[in-house]
Amino acid sequence: MTQLINYLEKIGCEYVTDEPMTEHTTFKIGGRVPIMAFPADEEQISLIIKKCNDLGIRYMTIGKGSNLLVADEGINACVIELGKQFSDVKLIDENTIYAQSGASLIKVCRFALENELEGLEFAYGIPGSCGGAAFMNAGAYGGEMKDVLYRCDHIDKNGEKGFLENEDLKLSYRHSAYYNNGCTVTGLYLKLKKGNASVIKAKMEELMQRRRDKQPLEYPSAGSTFKRPEGYFAGALIQECNLKGVSVGGAQVSEKHSGFVINTGGATCRDVLDLCKKVSDTVLHEKGVKLEMEIRVTK
């Protein structure tokens, strides 16, 4: 790690050491990492990945940590965070937005509104970054990234630049090609349509209000905890099994929305995993439906 730190200083990349992951996930859960780097451009990302490979140091890339549950013992790796320092958004043409992967979905939605572009309203309020949204084909309220995303730039596990587009992205329910290929998404290309700014704004505000009314936004969480089983809604199944409000340690099935496991204060990764197992076991026993976690668990 000392050699990596020296290298980060050499290339002018910001970093911190012994960093708590509670500060980098929306769940506010997780142990520490030995080093976290904050690259400012694709070149730095590429150089860091190549150096980690040369030194035999594991690395992983995160965005806003909105769909991430980190182990209590932390992550034994160099964590590369793509955030505010890597969040430019611009127009490619009158209907196309390019966004660096660290840009928040809220920022890109507002940019679309400013340019009177419709099609991304569903994403307004999703608390993640663009990179994470592409990685998991994020969606809500009848829309998903595959409706507007047609290309992603990336850096592969060897540190080389590349891209995927159209069918090669393999976008499906909460899944993309990036789940399996080891690449780091660096940029997104979104094809939208010209619309009416007042109509776009009204739709965004409507969906944001629905989130506030129905979701436990006042507590740390990772959003929807379980994927939607085919033919069912996870939250409804959980509620029907009388699991609303059930807790393990500081983790609780939200009393506001049963599809969310929340951190009521001091929850550990083990609390969340034990609660999720209790929920999934109960739903399987009582409803015969297997629930699969949507949240990524890492250590």
mmCIF file of C-alpha atoms in Angstrom:
data_model
loop_
_atom_site.group_PDB
_atom_site.id
_atom_site.type_symbol
_atom_site.label_atom_id
_atom_site.label_comp_id
_atom_site.label_asym_id
_atom_site.label_seq_id
_atom_site.Cartn_x
_atom_site.Cartn_y
_atom_site.Cartn_z
ATOM 1 C CA MET A 1 0.000 0.000 0.000
ATOM 2 C CA THR A 2 2.937 2.348 0.655
ATOM 3 C CA GLN A 3 4.029 1.964 -2.956
ATOM 4 C CA LEU A 4 0.491 2.701 -4.130
ATOM 5 C CA ILE A 5 0.299 5.816 -1.946
ATOM 6 C CA ASN A 6 3.581 7.050 -3.377
ATOM 7 C CA TYR A 7 2.244 6.449 -6.872
ATOM 8 C CA LEU A 8 -1.011 8.320 -6.184
ATOM 9 C CA GLU A 9 1.011 11.290 -5.002
ATOM 10 C CA LYS A 10 3.179 11.062 -8.111
ATOM 11 C CA ILE A 11 0.205 11.249 -10.486
ATOM 12 C CA GLY A 12 -1.537 13.930 -8.417
ATOM 13 C CA CYS A 13 -4.537 11.849 -7.391
ATOM 14 C CA GLU A 14 -6.345 12.693 -4.173
ATOM 15 C CA TYR A 15 -6.593 9.897 -1.615
ATOM 16 C CA VAL A 16 -7.267 9.092 2.043
ATOM 17 C CA THR A 17 -6.137 6.186 4.192
ATOM 18 C CA ASP A 18 -7.902 4.077 6.826
ATOM 19 C CA GLU A 19 -11.237 5.437 5.667
ATOM 20 C CA PRO A 20 -14.589 4.348 7.206
ATOM 21 C CA MET A 21 -17.060 3.149 4.590
ATOM 22 C CA THR A 22 -19.894 4.480 6.737
ATOM 23 C CA GLU A 23 -19.067 7.823 5.112
ATOM 24 C CA HIS A 24 -19.362 6.483 1.571
ATOM 25 C CA THR A 25 -22.578 4.440 1.511
ATOM 26 C CA THR A 26 -26.178 5.553 1.872
ATOM 27 C CA PHE A 27 -26.685 2.710 4.382
ATOM 28 C CA LYS A 28 -24.049 4.301 6.676
ATOM 29 C CA ILE A 29 -22.725 0.812 7.360
ATOM 30 C CA GLY A 30 -19.328 -0.790 6.883
ATOM 31 C CA GLY A 31 -15.807 -1.097 8.215
ATOM 32 C CA ARG A 32 -12.704 0.705 7.022
ATOM 33 C CA VAL A 33 -10.617 0.511 3.859
ATOM 34 C CA PRO A 34 -6.831 0.926 3.838
ATOM 35 C CA ILE A 35 -6.869 3.423 0.981
ATOM 36 C CA MET A 36 -9.475 5.275 -1.034
ATOM 37 C CA ALA A 37 -8.569 7.146 -4.215
ATOM 38 C CA PHE A 38 -10.525 9.957 -5.883
ATOM 39 C CA PRO A 39 -9.403 10.142 -9.530
ATOM 40 C CA ALA A 40 -10.273 13.279 -11.475
ATOM 41 C CA ASP A 41 -10.185 11.846 -15.006
ATOM 42 C CA GLU A 42 -10.088 8.647 -17.042
ATOM 43 C CA GLU A 43 -6.318 8.738 -17.276
ATOM 44 C CA GLN A 44 -5.944 8.590 -13.497
ATOM 45 C CA ILE A 45 -8.472 5.750 -13.269
ATOM 46 C CA SER A 46 -6.522 3.799 -15.878
ATOM 47 C CA LEU A 47 -3.194 4.427 -14.148
ATOM 48 C CA ILE A 48 -4.527 3.393 -10.733
ATOM 49 C CA ILE A 49 -5.966 0.140 -12.074
ATOM 50 C CA LYS A 50 -2.719 -0.710 -13.864
ATOM 51 C CA LYS A 51 -0.687 0.074 -10.748
ATOM 52 C CA CYS A 52 -2.939 -2.034 -8.529
ATOM 53 C CA ASN A 53 -2.509 -4.908 -10.975
ATOM 54 C CA ASP A 54 1.261 -4.461 -10.983
ATOM 55 C CA LEU A 55 1.393 -4.458 -7.176
ATOM 56 C CA GLY A 56 -1.078 -7.315 -6.753
ATOM 57 C CA ILE A 57 -3.497 -5.070 -4.857
ATOM 58 C CA ARG A 58 -7.193 -5.730 -5.164
ATOM 59 C CA TYR A 59 -9.262 -2.726 -6.232
ATOM 60 C CA MET A 60 -12.953 -1.947 -6.501
ATOM 61 C CA THR A 61 -14.825 1.049 -7.868
ATOM 62 C CA ILE A 62 -17.811 2.724 -6.231
ATOM 63 C CA GLY A 63 -20.010 5.722 -6.928
ATOM 64 C CA LYS A 64 -22.354 7.128 -4.302
ATOM 65 C CA GLY A 65 -22.642 3.763 -2.542
ATOM 66 C CA SER A 66 -26.426 3.802 -2.804
ATOM 67 C CA ASN A 67 -26.858 0.090 -3.509
ATOM 68 C CA LEU A 68 -23.976 -1.189 -1.426
ATOM 69 C CA LEU A 69 -23.737 -3.041 1.891
ATOM 70 C CA VAL A 70 -20.154 -3.207 3.171
ATOM 71 C CA ALA A 71 -18.960 -5.875 5.586
ATOM 72 C CA ASP A 72 -18.320 -4.865 9.187
ATOM 73 C CA GLU A 73 -14.655 -5.805 8.815
ATOM 74 C CA GLY A 74 -14.333 -3.395 5.900
ATOM 75 C CA ILE A 75 -12.826 -3.934 2.461
ATOM 76 C CA ASN A 76 -9.259 -5.142 2.024
ATOM 77 C CA ALA A 77 -8.676 -3.269 -1.207
ATOM 78 C CA CYS A 78 -7.990 0.062 -2.805
ATOM 79 C CA VAL A 79 -11.423 1.611 -3.246
ATOM 80 C CA ILE A 80 -11.687 3.972 -6.222
ATOM 81 C CA GLU A 81 -14.511 6.424 -5.683
ATOM 82 C CA LEU A 82 -15.965 8.199 -8.703
ATOM 83 C CA GLY A 83 -17.853 11.134 -7.258
ATOM 84 C CA LYS A 84 -18.055 14.915 -7.476
ATOM 85 C CA GLN A 85 -14.561 15.184 -8.931
ATOM 86 C CA PHE A 86 -15.695 13.019 -11.862
ATOM 87 C CA SER A 87 -19.194 14.301 -12.551
ATOM 88 C CA ASP A 88 -19.263 16.465 -15.689
ATOM 89 C CA VAL A 89 -22.491 16.541 -17.697
ATOM 90 C CA LYS A 90 -22.817 17.995 -21.199
ATOM 91 C CA LEU A 91 -24.831 17.894 -24.408
ATOM 92 C CA ILE A 92 -23.438 15.857 -27.310
ATOM 93 C CA ASP A 93 -26.199 17.016 -29.645
ATOM 94 C CA GLU A 94 -29.663 18.473 -29.130
ATOM 95 C CA ASN A 95 -31.073 15.147 -27.891
ATOM 96 C CA THR A 96 -28.052 13.427 -26.329
ATOM 97 C CA ILE A 97 -26.541 13.862 -22.879
ATOM 98 C CA TYR A 98 -23.074 12.641 -21.930
ATOM 99 C CA ALA A 99 -22.494 12.212 -18.199
ATOM 100 C CA GLN A 100 -19.373 11.079 -16.370
ATOM 101 C CA SER A 101 -20.167 8.145 -14.140
ATOM 102 C CA GLY A 102 -19.699 10.079 -10.898
ATOM 103 C CA ALA A 103 -22.533 12.483 -11.712
ATOM 104 C CA SER A 104 -25.605 11.952 -9.562
ATOM 105 C CA LEU A 105 -28.832 10.961 -11.279
ATOM 106 C CA ILE A 106 -30.490 14.001 -9.725
ATOM 107 C CA LYS A 107 -27.901 16.288 -11.351
ATOM 108 C CA VAL A 108 -28.413 14.694 -14.765
ATOM 109 C CA CYS A 109 -32.203 14.851 -14.448
ATOM 110 C CA ARG A 110 -31.986 18.574 -13.688
ATOM 111 C CA PHE A 111 -29.644 19.060 -16.630
ATOM 112 C CA ALA A 112 -32.179 17.311 -18.867
ATOM 113 C CA LEU A 113 -34.901 19.619 -17.572
ATOM 114 C CA GLU A 114 -32.768 22.706 -18.250
ATOM 115 C CA ASN A 115 -32.396 21.538 -21.840
ATOM 116 C CA GLU A 116 -36.075 20.563 -22.206
ATOM 117 C CA LEU A 117 -35.296 16.878 -22.705
ATOM 118 C CA GLU A 118 -37.749 14.227 -21.569
ATOM 119 C CA GLY A 119 -37.386 10.523 -20.840
ATOM 120 C CA LEU A 120 -35.303 10.584 -17.654
ATOM 121 C CA GLU A 121 -37.974 11.766 -15.228
ATOM 122 C CA PHE A 122 -38.287 8.305 -13.657
ATOM 123 C CA ALA A 123 -34.744 8.618 -12.302
ATOM 124 C CA TYR A 124 -35.336 11.856 -10.408
ATOM 125 C CA GLY A 125 -34.808 11.048 -6.757
ATOM 126 C CA ILE A 126 -32.933 7.771 -7.219
ATOM 127 C CA PRO A 127 -30.005 8.422 -4.847
ATOM 128 C CA GLY A 128 -27.266 6.932 -6.984
ATOM 129 C CA SER A 129 -24.609 7.892 -9.478
ATOM 130 C CA CYS A 130 -24.848 7.450 -13.230
ATOM 131 C CA GLY A 131 -22.225 4.717 -13.188
ATOM 132 C CA GLY A 132 -24.159 2.713 -10.634
ATOM 133 C CA ALA A 133 -27.389 3.288 -12.541
ATOM 134 C CA ALA A 134 -25.836 1.860 -15.711
ATOM 135 C CA PHE A 135 -24.251 -1.024 -13.808
ATOM 136 C CA MET A 136 -27.586 -2.212 -12.410
ATOM 137 C CA ASN A 137 -29.961 -0.784 -15.037
ATOM 138 C CA ALA A 138 -31.647 1.282 -12.349
ATOM 139 C CA GLY A 139 -35.325 2.002 -12.712
ATOM 140 C CA ALA A 140 -38.460 3.265 -11.020
ATOM 141 C CA TYR A 141 -42.062 4.158 -11.774
ATOM 142 C CA GLY A 142 -42.200 2.278 -15.057
ATOM 143 C CA GLY A 143 -38.923 3.548 -16.486
ATOM 144 C CA GLU A 144 -35.376 2.198 -16.469
ATOM 145 C CA MET A 145 -31.983 3.146 -17.795
ATOM 146 C CA LYS A 146 -32.238 0.832 -20.787
ATOM 147 C CA ASP A 147 -34.990 3.125 -22.128
ATOM 148 C CA VAL A 148 -32.482 5.955 -22.638
ATOM 149 C CA LEU A 149 -28.960 4.525 -22.319
ATOM 150 C CA TYR A 150 -27.300 3.441 -25.560
ATOM 151 C CA ARG A 151 -23.564 3.543 -24.836
ATOM 152 C CA CYS A 152 -21.147 3.348 -21.911
ATOM 153 C CA ASP A 153 -17.460 4.203 -21.956
ATOM 154 C CA HIS A 154 -15.374 2.119 -19.591
ATOM 155 C CA ILE A 155 -11.915 1.111 -18.464
ATOM 156 C CA ASP A 156 -11.362 -2.623 -18.399
ATOM 157 C CA LYS A 157 -9.661 -4.677 -15.694
ATOM 158 C CA ASN A 158 -6.326 -4.232 -17.477
ATOM 159 C CA GLY A 159 -6.649 -0.448 -17.354
ATOM 160 C CA GLU A 160 -7.481 -0.043 -21.053
ATOM 161 C CA LYS A 161 -10.244 2.227 -22.389
ATOM 162 C CA GLY A 162 -13.194 0.785 -24.281
ATOM 163 C CA PHE A 163 -16.959 0.988 -24.642
ATOM 164 C CA LEU A 164 -20.130 -1.034 -25.040
ATOM 165 C CA GLU A 165 -23.241 0.074 -26.861
ATOM 166 C CA ASN A 166 -26.783 -1.000 -27.668
ATOM 167 C CA GLU A 167 -27.356 -4.761 -27.332
ATOM 168 C CA ASP A 168 -23.835 -5.367 -26.029
ATOM 169 C CA LEU A 169 -24.804 -3.555 -22.833
ATOM 170 C CA LYS A 170 -27.124 -6.517 -22.066
ATOM 171 C CA LEU A 171 -29.496 -4.361 -20.055
ATOM 172 C CA SER A 172 -32.216 -6.311 -18.273
ATOM 173 C CA TYR A 173 -33.978 -6.134 -14.936
ATOM 174 C CA ARG A 174 -31.380 -4.789 -12.454
ATOM 175 C CA HIS A 175 -28.562 -6.161 -14.591
ATOM 176 C CA SER A 176 -26.047 -5.204 -17.272
ATOM 177 C CA ALA A 177 -22.960 -6.624 -18.913
ATOM 178 C CA TYR A 178 -20.904 -4.777 -16.293
ATOM 179 C CA TYR A 179 -21.999 -7.206 -13.583
ATOM 180 C CA ASN A 180 -19.661 -9.804 -15.060
ATOM 181 C CA ASN A 181 -16.966 -8.156 -17.160
ATOM 182 C CA GLY A 182 -14.856 -6.431 -14.502
ATOM 183 C CA CYS A 183 -14.918 -3.066 -16.278
ATOM 184 C CA THR A 184 -15.320 0.330 -14.623
ATOM 185 C CA VAL A 185 -17.991 2.507 -16.235
ATOM 186 C CA THR A 186 -16.639 6.009 -16.849
ATOM 187 C CA GLY A 187 -19.273 7.686 -19.023
ATOM 188 C CA LEU A 188 -22.881 7.332 -20.179
ATOM 189 C CA TYR A 189 -24.625 8.438 -23.384
ATOM 190 C CA LEU A 190 -28.350 9.060 -22.959
ATOM 191 C CA LYS A 191 -30.693 9.571 -25.914
ATOM 192 C CA LEU A 192 -33.718 11.657 -24.926
ATOM 193 C CA LYS A 193 -36.495 13.548 -26.697
ATOM 194 C CA LYS A 194 -37.361 17.214 -26.881
ATOM 195 C CA GLY A 195 -40.236 18.031 -24.566
ATOM 196 C CA ASN A 196 -42.026 20.781 -22.709
ATOM 197 C CA ALA A 197 -40.079 22.035 -19.680
ATOM 198 C CA SER A 198 -43.170 22.644 -17.542
ATOM 199 C CA VAL A 199 -44.496 19.143 -18.253
ATOM 200 C CA ILE A 200 -41.096 17.562 -17.512
ATOM 201 C CA LYS A 201 -40.771 19.533 -14.272
ATOM 202 C CA ALA A 202 -44.275 18.598 -13.148
ATOM 203 C CA LYS A 203 -43.560 14.903 -13.721
ATOM 204 C CA MET A 204 -40.268 15.111 -11.809
ATOM 205 C CA GLU A 205 -41.940 16.866 -8.884
ATOM 206 C CA GLU A 206 -44.793 14.349 -8.867
ATOM 207 C CA LEU A 207 -42.425 11.388 -8.688
ATOM 208 C CA MET A 208 -40.277 13.044 -6.023
ATOM 209 C CA GLN A 209 -43.369 13.642 -3.892
ATOM 210 C CA ARG A 210 -44.397 10.013 -4.299
ATOM 211 C CA ARG A 211 -40.963 9.003 -3.010
ATOM 212 C CA ARG A 212 -41.272 11.276 0.011
ATOM 213 C CA ASP A 213 -44.770 10.000 0.772
ATOM 214 C CA LYS A 214 -44.080 6.299 0.399
ATOM 215 C CA GLN A 215 -40.377 5.698 1.060
ATOM 216 C CA PRO A 216 -38.440 5.980 4.359
ATOM 217 C CA LEU A 217 -36.093 8.678 3.087
ATOM 218 C CA GLU A 218 -35.500 9.906 6.638
ATOM 219 C CA TYR A 219 -33.437 6.778 7.438
ATOM 220 C CA PRO A 220 -30.209 5.451 5.916
ATOM 221 C CA SER A 221 -30.889 2.583 3.530
ATOM 222 C CA ALA A 222 -29.796 1.142 0.214
ATOM 223 C CA GLY A 223 -33.152 1.683 -1.436
ATOM 224 C CA SER A 224 -35.282 -1.302 -2.381
ATOM 225 C CA THR A 225 -33.748 -4.269 -0.598
ATOM 226 C CA PHE A 226 -35.110 -7.118 -2.711
ATOM 227 C CA LYS A 227 -35.593 -7.557 -6.430
ATOM 228 C CA ARG A 228 -39.164 -7.788 -7.684
ATOM 229 C CA PRO A 229 -40.121 -11.482 -8.004
ATOM 230 C CA GLU A 230 -41.832 -12.273 -11.278
ATOM 231 C CA GLY A 231 -45.553 -11.775 -10.832
ATOM 232 C CA TYR A 232 -45.258 -10.233 -7.369
ATOM 233 C CA PHE A 233 -44.090 -7.183 -5.445
ATOM 234 C CA ALA A 234 -41.513 -7.850 -2.735
ATOM 235 C CA GLY A 235 -42.885 -5.196 -0.390
ATOM 236 C CA ALA A 236 -46.416 -6.575 -0.589
ATOM 237 C CA LEU A 237 -45.244 -10.136 0.121
ATOM 238 C CA ILE A 238 -43.225 -8.956 3.115
ATOM 239 C CA GLN A 239 -46.172 -6.983 4.486
ATOM 240 C CA GLU A 240 -48.544 -9.904 4.004
ATOM 241 C CA CYS A 241 -46.186 -11.995 6.137
ATOM 242 C CA ASN A 242 -46.542 -9.433 8.952
ATOM 243 C CA LEU A 243 -42.867 -8.513 8.814
ATOM 244 C CA LYS A 244 -43.315 -4.742 8.695
ATOM 245 C CA GLY A 245 -41.363 -3.216 11.579
ATOM 246 C CA VAL A 246 -39.447 -6.409 12.401
ATOM 247 C CA SER A 247 -35.898 -5.682 13.572
ATOM 248 C CA VAL A 248 -32.551 -7.334 14.072
ATOM 249 C CA GLY A 249 -30.236 -5.065 16.018
ATOM 250 C CA GLY A 250 -30.301 -1.649 14.354
ATOM 251 C CA ALA A 251 -31.746 -2.990 11.091
ATOM 252 C CA GLN A 252 -35.488 -2.832 10.571
ATOM 253 C CA VAL A 253 -38.059 -3.603 7.906
ATOM 254 C CA SER A 254 -39.428 -0.106 7.359
ATOM 255 C CA GLU A 255 -42.854 0.564 8.800
ATOM 256 C CA LYS A 256 -43.394 3.038 5.957
ATOM 257 C CA HIS A 257 -42.479 0.697 3.076
ATOM 258 C CA SER A 258 -41.910 -3.013 3.638
ATOM 259 C CA GLY A 259 -39.605 -3.252 0.627
ATOM 260 C CA PHE A 260 -36.946 -1.237 2.460
ATOM 261 C CA VAL A 261 -34.593 -2.421 5.188
ATOM 262 C CA ILE A 262 -33.404 0.660 7.064
ATOM 263 C CA ASN A 263 -30.639 1.552 9.496
ATOM 264 C CA THR A 264 -32.426 2.923 12.567
ATOM 265 C CA GLY A 265 -29.075 3.725 14.165
ATOM 266 C CA GLY A 266 -25.948 1.669 14.663
ATOM 267 C CA ALA A 267 -26.984 -1.190 12.391
ATOM 268 C CA THR A 268 -24.196 -3.532 11.335
ATOM 269 C CA CYS A 269 -23.811 -5.453 8.120
ATOM 270 C CA ARG A 270 -24.549 -8.632 10.082
ATOM 271 C CA ASP A 271 -27.796 -7.107 11.403
ATOM 272 C CA VAL A 272 -28.933 -6.362 7.843
ATOM 273 C CA LEU A 273 -27.961 -9.785 6.491
ATOM 274 C CA ASP A 274 -29.621 -11.618 9.378
ATOM 275 C CA LEU A 275 -32.799 -9.583 8.953
ATOM 276 C CA CYS A 276 -32.841 -10.148 5.193
ATOM 277 C CA LYS A 277 -32.441 -13.884 5.740
ATOM 278 C CA LYS A 278 -35.293 -13.879 8.235
ATOM 279 C CA VAL A 279 -37.490 -12.012 5.760
ATOM 280 C CA SER A 280 -36.628 -14.193 2.771
ATOM 281 C CA ASP A 281 -37.000 -17.428 4.769
ATOM 282 C CA THR A 282 -40.418 -16.338 6.069
ATOM 283 C CA VAL A 283 -41.680 -15.276 2.636
ATOM 284 C CA LEU A 284 -40.488 -18.540 1.104
ATOM 285 C CA HIS A 285 -42.159 -20.573 3.851
ATOM 286 C CA GLU A 286 -45.456 -18.678 3.875
ATOM 287 C CA LYS A 287 -45.782 -17.622 0.220
ATOM 288 C CA GLY A 288 -43.581 -20.057 -1.658
ATOM 289 C CA VAL A 289 -41.753 -17.152 -3.320
ATOM 290 C CA LYS A 290 -37.970 -16.803 -3.206
ATOM 291 C CA LEU A 291 -36.709 -13.260 -2.644
ATOM 292 C CA GLU A 292 -33.347 -12.212 -4.039
ATOM 293 C CA MET A 293 -31.447 -9.274 -2.581
ATOM 294 C CA GLU A 294 -31.018 -6.301 -4.886
ATOM 295 C CA ILE A 295 -28.299 -4.789 -2.696
ATOM 296 C CA ARG A 296 -24.676 -5.683 -3.481
ATOM 297 C CA VAL A 297 -22.799 -7.038 -0.479
ATOM 298 C CA THR A 298 -19.035 -6.605 -0.481
ATOM 299 C CA LYS A 299 -16.043 -7.112 1.746
#
